[in-house]
Amino acid sequence: ITQKMEVAVGVSFALSMSIAVFLMYYIPPYRVPQIWGYLIGDILLLNNLDVIMLASTAALLGFITLIFNKEFVYVSVDMEGSLAHGMNARAYHYLMLIVSALAIALATKAVGAILVYAIMVAPAAASNELVKSVRGIIFSVFIIALVAELVGIATSFVIFVSPSAIAGILAALSYLLALQIKRVRERVHVELDDVESKPGDVEEVFQQTTPHEHKEGHEH
């Protein structure tokens, strides 16, 4: 089910972007910048009402996530096992989708659809390469996304650039960095395994040669 959902998300995003580009040809020219605003977004253009709506909805969604945190984790990790244990897994699954949809809809207003997709995919992929526990992945995804956004906003004050673009680039770079860290870890583990195996080999050789040496000593 999880693999089918991942494929469905990728196909849906490609389809929605294609439909958006197709419809832009039939939109009056003075409306095109507004459409690009939803696709690209700019967090610095939010007004007070947008900030209040984002903050209140984020608090509500965070409260729901904290209440049903264990259920969401069980459903995400093992849907079949949750159903086998008698949990109403499908209800929690749909609730999680509703919460995610609301969060994505509000984030699209702030940073644009393209950056929302990048923030959803890249930090999660990076965390999956470095962290093993589910709670650790959730925490690291939040930290990576938050740091990317803050650095993007700070950079936009220094140079004339979109903060959303910088945040998206940093989110993608976090995945590449995670891959490099994983490779270094694997290389270090291999070297440590080789070092740990050498004393055993030396001891085995010593045990094999020592009786022979003792035997020669007795003969002399």
C-alpha positions in Angstrom: 0.0 0.0 0.0 2.8 2.4 0.9 4.6 1.8 -2.4 1.4 2.4 -4.3 0.8 5.6 -2.5 4.3 6.9 -3.3 3.7 6.2 -6.9 0.3 7.8 -6.8 1.8 11.0 -5.2 4.5 11.2 -7.9 2.0 10.7 -10.7 -0.5 13.2 -9.1 2.1 15.9 -8.8 3.2 15.5 -12.5 -0.4 15.5 -13.6 -1.3 18.6 -11.6 1.8 20.5 -12.9 0.9 19.6 -16.4 -2.7 20.7 -16.0 -1.5 23.9 -14.5 0.8 24.7 -17.4 -2.0 23.7 -19.9 -4.6 26.0 -18.3 -2.2 28.9 -18.1 -2.5 29.3 -21.9 -6.2 30.1 -21.4 -5.8 32.5 -18.5 -5.7 36.2 -19.1 -2.2 37.6 -19.0 -2.8 39.8 -16.0 -3.8 36.6 -14.0 -0.6 34.7 -14.9 1.5 36.2 -12.1 -1.1 35.1 -9.5 -0.9 31.5 -10.8 2.9 31.6 -10.7 2.6 32.8 -7.1 0.8 29.6 -6.2 3.4 27.5 -8.1 6.5 29.2 -6.8 5.3 31.3 -3.8 7.1 33.8 -1.7 6.8 33.7 2.1 7.8 37.4 2.3 4.5 38.4 0.5 2.2 37.0 3.2 -0.1 39.4 5.0 -1.2 39.3 8.6 -4.3 37.3 7.9 -2.3 34.6 6.1 0.1 34.4 9.0 -2.7 34.1 11.5 -4.4 31.4 9.4 -1.1 29.5 9.0 -0.3 29.7 12.7 -3.8 28.6 13.9 -4.1 25.7 11.4 -0.5 24.6 12.2 -1.4 24.5 15.9 -4.6 22.5 15.3 -2.8 20.0 13.0 0.0 19.7 15.5 -2.4 19.0 18.3 -4.2 16.3 16.2 -0.8 14.7 15.3 0.3 14.6 18.9 -3.0 12.9 20.0 -2.9 10.2 17.3 0.9 10.0 17.0 1.2 6.3 17.8 -1.7 5.4 15.5 -0.3 7.4 12.6 3.1 5.7 13.1 1.6 2.2 13.2 -0.5 2.8 10.1 2.5 4.3 8.2 4.8 1.5 9.1 2.6 -1.6 8.9 -1.0 -1.2 7.6 -1.6 -4.9 7.4 -0.3 -5.5 10.9 -2.6 -2.7 12.3 -5.6 -4.3 10.6 -4.6 -7.7 12.0 -4.5 -6.3 15.5 -8.0 -5.0 15.3 -7.1 -1.3 14.9 -9.4 0.8 12.7 -6.4 1.5 10.5 -8.3 2.8 7.5 -9.9 5.5 9.6 -6.5 6.7 11.0 -5.1 6.4 7.5 -7.7 8.7 6.1 -7.4 11.1 9.0 -3.6 11.3 8.4 -4.3 12.0 4.7 -6.7 14.8 5.6 -4.2 16.3 8.0 -1.5 16.1 5.4 -3.8 17.6 2.7 -4.6 20.6 4.9 -1.0 21.2 5.8 0.0 21.0 2.1 -2.8 23.4 1.0 -1.8 26.0 3.6 1.9 25.6 2.8 1.2 26.1 -0.9 -0.2 29.5 -0.1 2.9 30.4 1.7 5.8 28.9 -0.3 4.3 27.5 -3.5 3.4 24.0 -4.7 6.9 23.2 -6.1 8.7 24.0 -2.8 6.1 22.1 -0.8 6.8 19.1 -2.9 10.6 19.6 -2.4 10.2 20.0 1.4 8.0 16.9 1.6 10.3 14.6 -0.3 14.0 15.8 0.1 14.2 16.1 4.0 12.3 12.8 4.4 14.6 11.0 2.0 17.7 12.5 3.7 16.5 11.5 7.2 15.7 8.0 5.9 19.3 7.6 4.9 20.7 8.7 8.3 18.2 7.8 11.0 16.7 4.5 11.8 13.9 5.2 14.3 10.5 6.7 13.2 10.6 9.4 15.9 14.1 10.3 14.8 13.0 10.6 11.2 10.1 12.8 12.1 12.3 15.1 14.3 15.1 15.3 11.7 12.7 16.1 8.9 11.3 19.0 10.9 14.8 20.3 11.6 16.0 20.0 8.0 12.9 21.8 6.6 13.0 24.5 9.3 16.7 25.2 8.7 16.2 25.3 5.0 13.4 27.8 5.3 15.3 30.0 7.8 18.4 30.0 5.7 16.3 30.9 2.6 14.7 33.8 4.4 18.0 35.1 5.7 19.7 34.8 2.3 16.8 36.8 0.7 17.7 39.7 2.9 21.3 39.6 1.9 21.0 39.1 -1.8 18.0 39.6 -4.2 16.7 36.0 -4.5 13.6 34.1 -3.7 13.7 32.5 -0.2 11.6 29.6 -1.5 14.1 28.9 -4.2 17.0 28.8 -1.7 15.0 26.6 0.7 14.2 24.2 -2.1 17.9 24.0 -3.1 19.0 23.4 0.4 16.4 20.7 0.9 17.7 18.9 -2.1 21.3 19.4 -1.1 20.5 17.8 2.3 19.6 14.6 0.6 22.9 14.6 -1.4 24.8 15.3 1.9 23.0 12.5 3.6 24.1 10.1 0.9 27.7 11.1 1.3 27.5 10.7 5.1 26.0 7.3 4.7 28.8 6.2 2.3 31.4 7.5 4.8 29.7 5.6 7.6 29.7 2.4 5.6 33.3 2.8 4.7 34.2 3.4 8.4 32.2 0.3 9.5 34.0 -1.8 6.9 37.4 -0.6 8.0 36.5 -1.2 11.7 35.4 -4.7 10.8 38.7 -5.4 9.1 40.6 -4.1 12.1 38.5 -6.2 14.5 39.1 -9.3 12.4 42.9 -8.9 12.3 43.5 -9.7 16.0 41.4 -12.9 15.6 43.5 -13.9 12.6 46.7 -13.2 14.5 45.5 -15.2 17.5 44.5 -18.1 15.2 47.9 -18.1 13.6 49.6 -18.0 17.0 47.6 -21.0 18.2 48.5 -22.9 15.1 52.2 -22.2 15.2 52.7 -22.4 19.0 52.2 -26.2 19.4 54.6 -26.8 16.5 57.3 -24.6 18.1 56.8 -26.4 21.5 57.2 -29.7 19.7 60.4 -28.7 18.1 61.7 -27.4 21.5 61.0 -30.8 23.1 62.8 -32.6 20.3 65.9 -30.4 20.8 
